[in-house]
Tab-separated table of N, CA and C in Angstrom:
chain	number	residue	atom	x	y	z
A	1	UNK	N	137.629	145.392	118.212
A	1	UNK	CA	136.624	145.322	119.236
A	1	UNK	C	135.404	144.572	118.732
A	2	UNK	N	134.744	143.644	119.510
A	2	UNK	CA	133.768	143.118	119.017
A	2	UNK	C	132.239	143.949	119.288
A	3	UNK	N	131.133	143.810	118.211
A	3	UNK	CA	130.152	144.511	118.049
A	3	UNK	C	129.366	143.844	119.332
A	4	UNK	N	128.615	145.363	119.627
A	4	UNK	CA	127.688	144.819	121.040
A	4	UNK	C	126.491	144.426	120.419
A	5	UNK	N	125.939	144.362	119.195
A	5	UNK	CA	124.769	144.024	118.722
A	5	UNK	C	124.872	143.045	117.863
A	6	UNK	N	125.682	142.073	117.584
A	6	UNK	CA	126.028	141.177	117.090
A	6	UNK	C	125.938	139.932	118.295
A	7	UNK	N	125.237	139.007	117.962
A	7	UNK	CA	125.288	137.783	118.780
A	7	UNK	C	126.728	137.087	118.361
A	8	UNK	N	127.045	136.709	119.942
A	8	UNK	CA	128.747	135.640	119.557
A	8	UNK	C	127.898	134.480	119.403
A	9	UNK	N	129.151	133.667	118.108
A	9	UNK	CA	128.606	132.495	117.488
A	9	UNK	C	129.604	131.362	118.548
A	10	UNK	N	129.028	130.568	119.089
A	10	UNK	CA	130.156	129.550	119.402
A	10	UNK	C	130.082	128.386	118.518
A	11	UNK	N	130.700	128.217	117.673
A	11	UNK	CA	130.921	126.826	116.457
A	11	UNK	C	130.548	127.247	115.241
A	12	UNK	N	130.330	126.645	114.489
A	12	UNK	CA	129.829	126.134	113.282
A	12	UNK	C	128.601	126.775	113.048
A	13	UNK	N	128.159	127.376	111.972
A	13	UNK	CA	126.921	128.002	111.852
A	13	UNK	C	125.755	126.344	111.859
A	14	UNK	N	124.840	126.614	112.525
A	14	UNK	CA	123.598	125.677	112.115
A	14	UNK	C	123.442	125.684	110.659
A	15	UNK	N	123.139	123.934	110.785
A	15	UNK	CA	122.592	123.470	109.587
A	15	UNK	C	120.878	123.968	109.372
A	16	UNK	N	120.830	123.932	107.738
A	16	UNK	CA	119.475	124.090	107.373
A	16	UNK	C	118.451	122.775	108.251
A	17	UNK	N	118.684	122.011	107.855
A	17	UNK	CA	118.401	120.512	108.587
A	17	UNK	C	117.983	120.567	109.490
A	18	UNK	N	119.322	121.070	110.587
A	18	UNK	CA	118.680	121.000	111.885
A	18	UNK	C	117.890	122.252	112.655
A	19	UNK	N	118.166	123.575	111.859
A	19	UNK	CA	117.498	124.948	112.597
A	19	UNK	C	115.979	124.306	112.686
A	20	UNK	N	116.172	125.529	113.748
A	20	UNK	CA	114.649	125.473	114.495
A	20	UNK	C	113.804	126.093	112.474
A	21	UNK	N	112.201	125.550	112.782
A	21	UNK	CA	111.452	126.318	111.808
A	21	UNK	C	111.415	127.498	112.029
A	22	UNK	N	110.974	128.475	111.189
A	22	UNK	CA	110.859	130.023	111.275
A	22	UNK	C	109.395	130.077	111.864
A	23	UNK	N	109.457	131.054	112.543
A	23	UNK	CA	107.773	130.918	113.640
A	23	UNK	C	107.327	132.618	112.459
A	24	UNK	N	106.653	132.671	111.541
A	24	UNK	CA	106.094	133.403	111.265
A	24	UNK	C	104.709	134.689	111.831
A	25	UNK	N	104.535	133.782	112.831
A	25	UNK	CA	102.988	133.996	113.447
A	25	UNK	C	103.225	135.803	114.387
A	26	UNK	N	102.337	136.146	113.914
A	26	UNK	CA	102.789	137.852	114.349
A	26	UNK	C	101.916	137.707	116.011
A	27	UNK	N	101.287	137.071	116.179
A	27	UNK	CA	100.290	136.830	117.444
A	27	UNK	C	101.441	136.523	119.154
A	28	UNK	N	100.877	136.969	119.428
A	28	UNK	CA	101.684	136.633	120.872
A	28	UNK	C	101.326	135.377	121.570
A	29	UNK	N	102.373	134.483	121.840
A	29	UNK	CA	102.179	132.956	122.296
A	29	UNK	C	101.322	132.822	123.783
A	30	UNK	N	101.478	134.155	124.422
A	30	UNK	CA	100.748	134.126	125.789
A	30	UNK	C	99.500	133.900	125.720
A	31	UNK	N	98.863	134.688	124.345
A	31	UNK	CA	96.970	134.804	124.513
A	31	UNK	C	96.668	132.910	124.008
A	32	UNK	N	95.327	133.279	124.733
A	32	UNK	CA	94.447	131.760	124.584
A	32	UNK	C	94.218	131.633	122.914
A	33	UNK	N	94.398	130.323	122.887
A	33	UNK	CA	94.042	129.531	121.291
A	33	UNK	C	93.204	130.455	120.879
A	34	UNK	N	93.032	130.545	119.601
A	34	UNK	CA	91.845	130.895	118.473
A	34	UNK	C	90.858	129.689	119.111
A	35	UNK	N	89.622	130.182	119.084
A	35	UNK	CA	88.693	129.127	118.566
A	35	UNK	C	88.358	128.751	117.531
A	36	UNK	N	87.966	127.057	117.755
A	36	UNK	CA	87.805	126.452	116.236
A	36	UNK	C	86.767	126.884	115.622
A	37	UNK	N	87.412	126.743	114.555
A	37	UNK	CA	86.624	127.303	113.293
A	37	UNK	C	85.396	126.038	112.902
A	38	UNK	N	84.036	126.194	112.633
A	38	UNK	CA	83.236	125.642	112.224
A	38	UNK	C	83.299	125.096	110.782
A	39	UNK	N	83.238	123.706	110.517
A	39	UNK	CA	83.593	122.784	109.248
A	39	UNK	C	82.652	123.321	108.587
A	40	UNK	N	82.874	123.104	107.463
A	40	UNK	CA	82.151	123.272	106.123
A	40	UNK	C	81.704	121.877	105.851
A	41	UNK	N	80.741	121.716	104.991
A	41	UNK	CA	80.331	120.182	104.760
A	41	UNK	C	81.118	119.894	103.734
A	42	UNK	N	81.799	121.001	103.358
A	42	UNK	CA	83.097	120.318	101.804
A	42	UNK	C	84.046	120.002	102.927
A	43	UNK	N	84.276	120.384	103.737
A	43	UNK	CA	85.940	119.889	104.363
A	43	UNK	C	85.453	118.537	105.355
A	44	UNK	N	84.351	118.244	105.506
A	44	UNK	CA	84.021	116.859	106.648
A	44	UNK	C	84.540	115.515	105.235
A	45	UNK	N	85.100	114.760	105.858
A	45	UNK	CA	84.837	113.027	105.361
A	45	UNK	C	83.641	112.613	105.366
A	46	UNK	N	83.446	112.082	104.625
A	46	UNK	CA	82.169	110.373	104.388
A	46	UNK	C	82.266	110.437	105.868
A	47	UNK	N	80.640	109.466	105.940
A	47	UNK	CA	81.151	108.722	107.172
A	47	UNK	C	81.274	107.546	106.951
A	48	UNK	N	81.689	106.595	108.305
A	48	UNK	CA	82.956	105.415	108.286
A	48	UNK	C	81.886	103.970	107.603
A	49	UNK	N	82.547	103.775	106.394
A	49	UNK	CA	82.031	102.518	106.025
A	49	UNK	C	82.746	101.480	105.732
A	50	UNK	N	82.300	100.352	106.715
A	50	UNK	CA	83.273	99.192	106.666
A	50	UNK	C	83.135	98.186	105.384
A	51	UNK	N	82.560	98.561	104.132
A	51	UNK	CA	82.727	98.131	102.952
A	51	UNK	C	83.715	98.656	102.312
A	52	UNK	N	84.293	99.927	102.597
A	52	UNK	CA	85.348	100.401	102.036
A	52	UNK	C	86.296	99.818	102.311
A	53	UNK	N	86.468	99.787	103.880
A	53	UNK	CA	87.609	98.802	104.094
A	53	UNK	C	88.098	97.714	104.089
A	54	UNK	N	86.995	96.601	103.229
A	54	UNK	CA	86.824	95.408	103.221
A	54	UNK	C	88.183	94.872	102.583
A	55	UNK	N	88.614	94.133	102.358
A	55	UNK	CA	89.343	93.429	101.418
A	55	UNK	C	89.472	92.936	99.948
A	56	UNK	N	89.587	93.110	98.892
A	56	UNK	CA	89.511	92.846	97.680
A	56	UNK	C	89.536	91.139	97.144
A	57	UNK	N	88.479	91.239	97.050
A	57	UNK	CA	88.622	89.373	96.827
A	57	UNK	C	90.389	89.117	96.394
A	58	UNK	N	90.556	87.477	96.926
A	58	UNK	CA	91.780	86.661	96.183
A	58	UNK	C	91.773	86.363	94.681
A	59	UNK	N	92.788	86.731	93.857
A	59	UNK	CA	92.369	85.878	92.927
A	59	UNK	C	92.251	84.588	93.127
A	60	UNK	N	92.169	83.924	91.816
A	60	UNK	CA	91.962	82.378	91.806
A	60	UNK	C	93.652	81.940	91.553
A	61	UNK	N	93.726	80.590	92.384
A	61	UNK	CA	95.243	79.900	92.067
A	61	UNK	C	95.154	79.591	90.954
A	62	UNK	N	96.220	79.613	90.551
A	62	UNK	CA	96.481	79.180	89.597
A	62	UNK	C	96.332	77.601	89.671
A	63	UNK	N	95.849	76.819	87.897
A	63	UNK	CA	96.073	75.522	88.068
A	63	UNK	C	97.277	74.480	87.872
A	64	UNK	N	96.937	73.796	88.568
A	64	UNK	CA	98.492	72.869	88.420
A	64	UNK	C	98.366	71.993	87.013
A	65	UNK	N	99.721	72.297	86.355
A	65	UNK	CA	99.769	71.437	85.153
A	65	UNK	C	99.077	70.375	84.643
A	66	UNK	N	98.995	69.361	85.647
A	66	UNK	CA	97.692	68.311	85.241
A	66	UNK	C	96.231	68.529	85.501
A	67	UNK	N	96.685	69.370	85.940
A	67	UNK	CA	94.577	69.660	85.994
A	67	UNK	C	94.445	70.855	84.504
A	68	UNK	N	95.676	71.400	84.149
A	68	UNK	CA	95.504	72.565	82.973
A	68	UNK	C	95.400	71.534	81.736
A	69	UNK	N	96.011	70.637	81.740
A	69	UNK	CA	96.271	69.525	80.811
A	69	UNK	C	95.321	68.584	80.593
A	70	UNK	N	94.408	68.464	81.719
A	70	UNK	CA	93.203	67.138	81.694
A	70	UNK	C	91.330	68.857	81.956
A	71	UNK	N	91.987	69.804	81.861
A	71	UNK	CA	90.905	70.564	81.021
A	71	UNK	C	90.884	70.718	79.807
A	72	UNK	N	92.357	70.980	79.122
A	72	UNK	CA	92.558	71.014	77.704
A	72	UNK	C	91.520	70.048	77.110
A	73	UNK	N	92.189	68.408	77.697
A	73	UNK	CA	91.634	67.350	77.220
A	73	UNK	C	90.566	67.279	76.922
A	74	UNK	N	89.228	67.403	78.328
A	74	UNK	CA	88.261	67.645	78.197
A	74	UNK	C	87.665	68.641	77.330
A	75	UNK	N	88.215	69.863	76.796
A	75	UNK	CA	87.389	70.713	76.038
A	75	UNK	C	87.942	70.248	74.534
A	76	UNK	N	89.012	69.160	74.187
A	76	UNK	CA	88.813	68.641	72.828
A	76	UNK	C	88.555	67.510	72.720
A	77	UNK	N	87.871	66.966	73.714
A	77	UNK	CA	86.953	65.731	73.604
A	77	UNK	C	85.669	65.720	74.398
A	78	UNK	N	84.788	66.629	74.095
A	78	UNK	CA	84.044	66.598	75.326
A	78	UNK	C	83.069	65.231	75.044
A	79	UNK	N	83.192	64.955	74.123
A	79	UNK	CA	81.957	63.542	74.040
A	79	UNK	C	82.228	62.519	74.802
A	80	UNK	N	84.644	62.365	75.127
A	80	UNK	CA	84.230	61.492	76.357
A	80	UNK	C	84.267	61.643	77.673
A	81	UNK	N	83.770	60.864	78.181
A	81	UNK	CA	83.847	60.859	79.546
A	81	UNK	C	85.007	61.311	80.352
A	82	UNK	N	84.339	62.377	81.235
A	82	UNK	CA	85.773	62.763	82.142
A	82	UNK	C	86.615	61.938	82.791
A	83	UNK	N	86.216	60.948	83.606
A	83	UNK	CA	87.219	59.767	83.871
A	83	UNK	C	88.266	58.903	82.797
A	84	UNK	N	87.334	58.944	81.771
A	84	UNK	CA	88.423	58.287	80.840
A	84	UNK	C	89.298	59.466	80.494
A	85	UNK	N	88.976	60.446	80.245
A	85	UNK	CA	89.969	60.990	79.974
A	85	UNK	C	91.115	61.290	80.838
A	86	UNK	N	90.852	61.385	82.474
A	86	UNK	CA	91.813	61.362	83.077
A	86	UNK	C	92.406	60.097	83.221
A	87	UNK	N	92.039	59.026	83.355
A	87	UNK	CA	92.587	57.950	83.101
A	87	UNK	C	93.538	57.727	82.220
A	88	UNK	N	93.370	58.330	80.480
A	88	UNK	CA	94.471	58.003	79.717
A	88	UNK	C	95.846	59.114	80.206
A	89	UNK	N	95.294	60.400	80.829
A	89	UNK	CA	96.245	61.257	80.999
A	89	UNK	C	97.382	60.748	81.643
A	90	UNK	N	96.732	59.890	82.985
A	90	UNK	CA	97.269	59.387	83.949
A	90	UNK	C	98.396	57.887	83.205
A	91	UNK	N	97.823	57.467	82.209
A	91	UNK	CA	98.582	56.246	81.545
A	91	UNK	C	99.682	57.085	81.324
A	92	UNK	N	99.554	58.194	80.370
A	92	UNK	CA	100.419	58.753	79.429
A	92	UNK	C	101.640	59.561	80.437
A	93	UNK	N	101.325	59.494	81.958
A	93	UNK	CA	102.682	59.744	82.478
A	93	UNK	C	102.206	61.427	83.030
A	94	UNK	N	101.170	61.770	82.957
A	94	UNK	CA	100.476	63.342	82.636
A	94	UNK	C	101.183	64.319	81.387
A	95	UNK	N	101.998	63.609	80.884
A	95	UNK	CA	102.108	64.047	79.358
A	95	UNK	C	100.881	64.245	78.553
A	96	UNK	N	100.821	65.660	77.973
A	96	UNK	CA	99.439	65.945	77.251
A	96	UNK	C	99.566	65.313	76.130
A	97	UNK	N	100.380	65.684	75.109
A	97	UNK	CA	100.420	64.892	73.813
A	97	UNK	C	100.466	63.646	73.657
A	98	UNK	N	100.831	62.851	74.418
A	98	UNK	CA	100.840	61.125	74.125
A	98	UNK	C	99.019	60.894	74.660
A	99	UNK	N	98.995	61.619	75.333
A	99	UNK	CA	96.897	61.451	75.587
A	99	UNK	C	96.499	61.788	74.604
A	100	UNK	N	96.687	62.922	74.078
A	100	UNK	CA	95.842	63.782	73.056
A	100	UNK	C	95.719	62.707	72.003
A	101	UNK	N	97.421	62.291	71.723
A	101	UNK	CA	96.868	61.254	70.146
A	101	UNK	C	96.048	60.063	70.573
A	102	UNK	N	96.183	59.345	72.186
A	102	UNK	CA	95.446	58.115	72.300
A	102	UNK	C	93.751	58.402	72.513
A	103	UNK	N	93.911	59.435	72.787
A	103	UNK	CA	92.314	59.812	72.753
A	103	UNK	C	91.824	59.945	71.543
A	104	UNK	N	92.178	60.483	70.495
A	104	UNK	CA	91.734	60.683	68.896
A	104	UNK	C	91.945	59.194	68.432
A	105	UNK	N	92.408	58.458	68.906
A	105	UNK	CA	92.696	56.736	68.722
A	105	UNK	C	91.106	55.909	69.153
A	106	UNK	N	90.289	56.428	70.078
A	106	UNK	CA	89.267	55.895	70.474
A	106	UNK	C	88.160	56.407	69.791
């Protein structure tokens, strides 16, 4: 005989997954909301500052090989002239080393 105080199961017991949550709350769902509770000045946020949300500067690009190559230049020759020095870079094919020695040549 089946028990009269036993609920009939039809299927598969429920998954953890999908059961309803457990309603803990001993209060009866009929009565009106609690009223809200008054903040504390520890539980409020800042207020809204749009420097926070600003954006973090870009870095800088990176430089392209001949411009990394005709700074080199320039900081081991600074006595000459920046044009000449890009000038020989530019002879030398933008190969650094065939500049480097024609520049120590002048």
């Amino acid at each position: 005989m089946a028990d009269p105080e036993k609920p009939k199961i039809d299927g598969p017991p429920e998954s953890p997954t999908t059961a309803r949550e457990l309603d803990f709350d001993d209060e009866d769902l009929s009565t009106s909301p609690r009223p809200a509770k008054p903040t504390t000045g520890s539980n409020r946020l800042p207020p809204y500052s749009a420097q926070e949300d600003a954006a973090p500067p870009q870095p800088p690009r990176p430089l392209s090989p001949r411009q990394q190559s005709e700074n080199t230049l320039k900081e081991a020759f600074p006595s000459i002239d920046a044009a000449v020095v890009k000038a020989v870079l530019t002879a030398s094919g933008g190969q650094l080393e065939p500049a480097f020695h024609a520049l120590l040549g002048m």
